Amino acid sequence: MITMIVGEVANFAAYAYAPAILVTPLGALSIIFSAVLAHFILEEKLHIFGVLGCVLCVVGSTSIVLHAPQEKNMESVKEVWNLATEPGFLVYTCIVVVLVVILILRYVPLYGHSHLIVYVGICSLMGSLTVMSVKALAIALKLTFSGMNQFIYFQTWLFTFVVVVCCLLQIDYLNKALDTFNTAVISPIYYVMFTSLTILASMIMFKDWDSQNASQIVTELCGFITILSGTFLLHKTKDMGSSEPIEPPVFTNQNPRTNFEASSSHLS
């Protein structure tokens, strides 16, 4: 639990120094470390497809790191607020809020227990706003620690409020999703939707790709798709080596009819 808390604090701090388009996809590296540690500590066999999934995640992460945009220097939380109140991001925020309200009020009671996309959609949509608010709050804390107090502005407290509300909603509906559906199915779908929407929100709010050429953008997209492929491969094939091999039936009677019945019983 202590290591998880330290990791989340470090992840929070990363948003103050790097663009969200870089930090969020790198969350796939935790999957790699989990798979490797489970292989050595829990004796869960890491088969060839698991190794390939880890390699794909590493290659994709390296590609994104090498071609990530430079973080913009912010001198005040008001600069982040100005970006958040531009028409493009306001439209995105309104769309997200409307979709979440519709999903919660209309689709959760009807399809929540049969369609995982309902719960995952709520978590992913709210997650994109959470990351933007977390980044704003992280920048405010960084500036405060450097001697420029940002908590004298109401914008900092508003971002803090959004972080708390969005996190609580995410935790609630993610727990409902994990309680209702298979974790092996939820994890990759949630990762893909959450990361994709976060990158979209970051593009709209911080305009991360304005300073990059087409080659850099395409390379980052290819790296992101590579990470997604590795993540899906790891989750879809993680139980391949855990099943016990089926032993063939042993026929001790030479009667063909008896042998046929024994074989049928074994297959059923």
CSV table of C-alpha atoms in Angstrom, one decimal, residues 30-213:
chain,number,residue,atom,x,y,z
A,30,SER,CA,3.2,-0.5,-14.6
A,31,ILE,CA,1.6,-3.4,-16.5
A,32,ILE,CA,5.1,-4.6,-17.5
A,33,PHE,CA,6.6,-4.4,-14.0
A,34,SER,CA,3.5,-6.2,-12.6
A,35,ALA,CA,3.9,-9.0,-15.2
A,36,VAL,CA,7.6,-9.4,-14.6
A,37,LEU,CA,7.3,-9.3,-10.8
A,38,ALA,CA,4.4,-11.8,-10.8
A,39,HIS,CA,6.6,-14.1,-12.9
A,40,PHE,CA,9.4,-14.1,-10.3
A,41,ILE,CA,7.6,-13.6,-7.0
A,42,LEU,CA,4.1,-15.2,-7.5
A,43,GLU,CA,5.5,-17.9,-9.9
A,44,GLU,CA,3.0,-16.9,-12.6
A,45,LYS,CA,4.4,-18.1,-15.9
A,46,LEU,CA,5.2,-15.3,-18.3
A,47,HIS,CA,4.7,-17.0,-21.7
A,48,ILE,CA,5.9,-15.9,-25.1
A,49,PHE,CA,2.9,-13.7,-25.8
A,50,GLY,CA,3.4,-12.0,-22.4
A,51,VAL,CA,7.0,-11.3,-23.3
A,52,LEU,CA,5.9,-9.9,-26.7
A,53,GLY,CA,3.3,-7.7,-25.0
A,54,CYS,CA,6.0,-6.3,-22.7
A,55,VAL,CA,8.3,-5.6,-25.6
A,56,LEU,CA,5.6,-3.8,-27.5
A,57,CYS,CA,4.8,-1.6,-24.5
A,58,VAL,CA,8.5,-0.7,-24.1
A,59,VAL,CA,9.0,0.1,-27.8
A,60,GLY,CA,5.8,2.2,-27.8
A,61,SER,CA,6.8,4.1,-24.6
A,62,THR,CA,10.3,4.7,-26.0
A,63,SER,CA,8.9,6.1,-29.2
A,64,ILE,CA,6.6,8.5,-27.3
A,65,VAL,CA,9.3,9.7,-24.9
A,66,LEU,CA,11.7,10.4,-27.8
A,67,HIS,CA,9.2,12.5,-29.7
A,68,ALA,CA,7.1,14.0,-27.0
A,69,PRO,CA,6.4,17.8,-27.1
A,70,GLN,CA,8.1,20.2,-24.8
A,71,GLU,CA,6.3,21.2,-21.7
A,72,LYS,CA,5.1,24.8,-21.7
A,73,ASN,CA,6.3,27.0,-18.9
A,74,MET,CA,3.5,28.3,-16.8
A,75,GLU,CA,4.1,31.4,-14.5
A,76,SER,CA,0.7,31.3,-12.8
A,77,VAL,CA,-2.3,29.1,-12.4
A,78,LYS,CA,-4.2,31.8,-14.1
A,79,GLU,CA,-2.5,30.8,-17.4
A,80,VAL,CA,-3.9,27.3,-17.0
A,81,TRP,CA,-7.3,28.8,-16.3
A,82,ASN,CA,-7.1,30.9,-19.4
A,83,LEU,CA,-6.4,27.7,-21.4
A,84,ALA,CA,-9.3,25.9,-19.7
A,85,THR,CA,-11.8,28.7,-20.5
A,86,GLU,CA,-11.1,28.9,-24.2
A,87,PRO,CA,-14.1,28.0,-26.4
A,88,GLY,CA,-12.6,24.7,-27.6
A,89,PHE,CA,-12.1,23.2,-24.2
A,90,LEU,CA,-15.3,24.6,-22.8
A,91,VAL,CA,-17.2,22.8,-25.6
A,92,TYR,CA,-15.3,19.6,-24.8
A,93,THR,CA,-16.1,19.9,-21.1
A,94,CYS,CA,-19.8,20.5,-21.8
A,95,ILE,CA,-20.0,17.5,-24.1
A,96,VAL,CA,-18.3,15.3,-21.4
A,97,VAL,CA,-20.6,16.5,-18.6
A,98,VAL,CA,-23.7,16.0,-20.7
A,99,LEU,CA,-22.6,12.5,-21.8
A,100,VAL,CA,-21.8,11.5,-18.2
A,101,VAL,CA,-25.2,12.8,-16.9
A,102,ILE,CA,-27.0,10.9,-19.7
A,103,LEU,CA,-25.0,7.7,-19.0
A,104,ILE,CA,-25.7,7.9,-15.2
A,105,LEU,CA,-29.3,8.8,-15.3
A,106,ARG,CA,-30.5,6.9,-18.4
A,107,TYR,CA,-28.2,4.1,-19.3
A,108,VAL,CA,-26.8,2.9,-16.0
A,109,PRO,CA,-30.2,1.7,-14.7
A,110,LEU,CA,-31.0,0.0,-18.0
A,111,TYR,CA,-27.7,-1.4,-19.3
A,112,GLY,CA,-25.2,-1.0,-16.5
A,113,HIS,CA,-25.2,-4.7,-15.6
A,114,SER,CA,-25.1,-6.0,-19.2
A,115,HIS,CA,-22.9,-3.5,-21.2
A,116,LEU,CA,-19.5,-2.7,-19.7
A,117,ILE,CA,-19.1,0.3,-22.0
A,118,VAL,CA,-21.5,2.2,-19.8
A,119,TYR,CA,-19.4,2.1,-16.6
A,120,VAL,CA,-16.1,2.4,-18.6
A,121,GLY,CA,-17.4,5.3,-20.5
A,122,ILE,CA,-18.3,7.2,-17.4
A,123,CYS,CA,-14.8,6.5,-15.9
A,124,SER,CA,-13.0,7.4,-19.1
A,125,LEU,CA,-14.9,10.7,-19.7
A,126,MET,CA,-14.5,11.9,-16.2
A,127,GLY,CA,-10.9,10.7,-16.2
A,128,SER,CA,-10.0,13.1,-19.0
A,129,LEU,CA,-11.2,16.0,-17.0
A,130,THR,CA,-9.5,14.6,-13.9
A,131,VAL,CA,-6.1,14.6,-15.6
A,132,MET,CA,-6.5,18.2,-16.8
A,133,SER,CA,-7.4,19.3,-13.3
A,134,VAL,CA,-4.6,17.3,-11.8
A,135,LYS,CA,-2.1,18.9,-14.1
A,136,ALA,CA,-3.4,22.4,-13.2
A,137,LEU,CA,-3.2,21.5,-9.5
A,138,ALA,CA,0.3,20.0,-9.9
A,139,ILE,CA,1.5,23.2,-11.6
A,140,ALA,CA,0.0,25.3,-8.8
A,141,LEU,CA,1.8,23.2,-6.2
A,142,LYS,CA,5.1,23.4,-8.1
A,143,LEU,CA,4.8,27.2,-8.3
A,144,THR,CA,3.8,27.5,-4.7
A,145,PHE,CA,6.8,25.4,-3.5
A,146,SER,CA,9.0,27.6,-5.6
A,147,GLY,CA,7.8,30.7,-3.7
A,148,MET,CA,4.9,31.9,-5.7
A,149,ASN,CA,1.8,31.1,-3.7
A,150,GLN,CA,-1.0,30.0,-6.1
A,151,PHE,CA,-3.6,29.2,-3.4
A,152,ILE,CA,-4.5,32.9,-3.1
A,153,TYR,CA,-6.4,32.4,-6.4
A,154,PHE,CA,-9.9,30.9,-6.5
A,155,GLN,CA,-8.9,29.0,-9.7
A,156,THR,CA,-6.6,26.7,-7.7
A,157,TRP,CA,-9.4,25.8,-5.3
A,158,LEU,CA,-11.8,25.2,-8.2
A,159,PHE,CA,-9.3,22.8,-9.9
A,160,THR,CA,-8.9,21.1,-6.5
A,161,PHE,CA,-12.7,20.7,-6.2
A,162,VAL,CA,-12.9,19.2,-9.7
A,163,VAL,CA,-10.2,16.7,-9.0
A,164,VAL,CA,-12.0,15.5,-5.8
A,165,VAL,CA,-15.4,15.2,-7.5
A,166,CYS,CA,-14.1,13.5,-10.6
A,167,CYS,CA,-11.9,11.1,-8.7
A,168,LEU,CA,-14.8,10.0,-6.5
A,169,LEU,CA,-17.0,9.4,-9.5
A,170,GLN,CA,-14.3,7.4,-11.2
A,171,ILE,CA,-13.6,5.2,-8.2
A,172,ASP,CA,-17.3,4.6,-7.7
A,173,TYR,CA,-18.1,3.5,-11.2
A,174,LEU,CA,-14.8,1.7,-11.8
A,175,ASN,CA,-15.5,-0.4,-8.7
A,176,LYS,CA,-19.0,-1.1,-10.1
A,177,ALA,CA,-17.5,-2.2,-13.4
A,178,LEU,CA,-14.9,-4.5,-11.7
A,179,ASP,CA,-17.6,-5.9,-9.5
A,180,THR,CA,-19.9,-6.7,-12.5
A,181,PHE,CA,-17.5,-7.7,-15.3
A,182,ASN,CA,-14.2,-9.6,-15.8
A,183,THR,CA,-11.1,-7.6,-14.8
A,184,ALA,CA,-9.2,-9.0,-17.8
A,185,VAL,CA,-11.8,-7.4,-20.1
A,186,ILE,CA,-12.3,-4.1,-18.2
A,187,SER,CA,-8.6,-3.2,-17.8
A,188,PRO,CA,-7.5,-3.0,-21.5
A,189,ILE,CA,-10.8,-1.3,-22.6
A,190,TYR,CA,-10.6,1.2,-19.8
A,191,TYR,CA,-6.9,1.9,-20.5
A,192,VAL,CA,-7.6,2.5,-24.2
A,193,MET,CA,-10.6,4.8,-23.6
A,194,PHE,CA,-9.1,6.7,-20.7
A,195,THR,CA,-5.8,7.3,-22.4
A,196,SER,CA,-7.4,8.3,-25.8
A,197,LEU,CA,-9.8,10.8,-24.2
A,198,THR,CA,-7.0,12.2,-22.0
A,199,ILE,CA,-4.8,12.8,-25.0
A,200,LEU,CA,-7.7,14.4,-26.9
A,201,ALA,CA,-8.4,16.7,-23.9
A,202,SER,CA,-4.7,17.6,-23.6
A,203,MET,CA,-4.6,18.4,-27.3
A,204,ILE,CA,-7.6,20.7,-27.0
A,205,MET,CA,-6.6,22.5,-23.8
A,206,PHE,CA,-2.8,22.7,-23.9
A,207,LYS,CA,-2.4,22.4,-27.7
A,208,ASP,CA,0.6,20.0,-27.3
A,209,TRP,CA,1.0,19.3,-31.0
A,210,ASP,CA,1.1,23.0,-32.2
A,211,SER,CA,4.9,23.0,-31.9
A,212,GLN,CA,5.4,19.7,-33.7
A,213,ASN,CA,5.6,18.6,-37.3
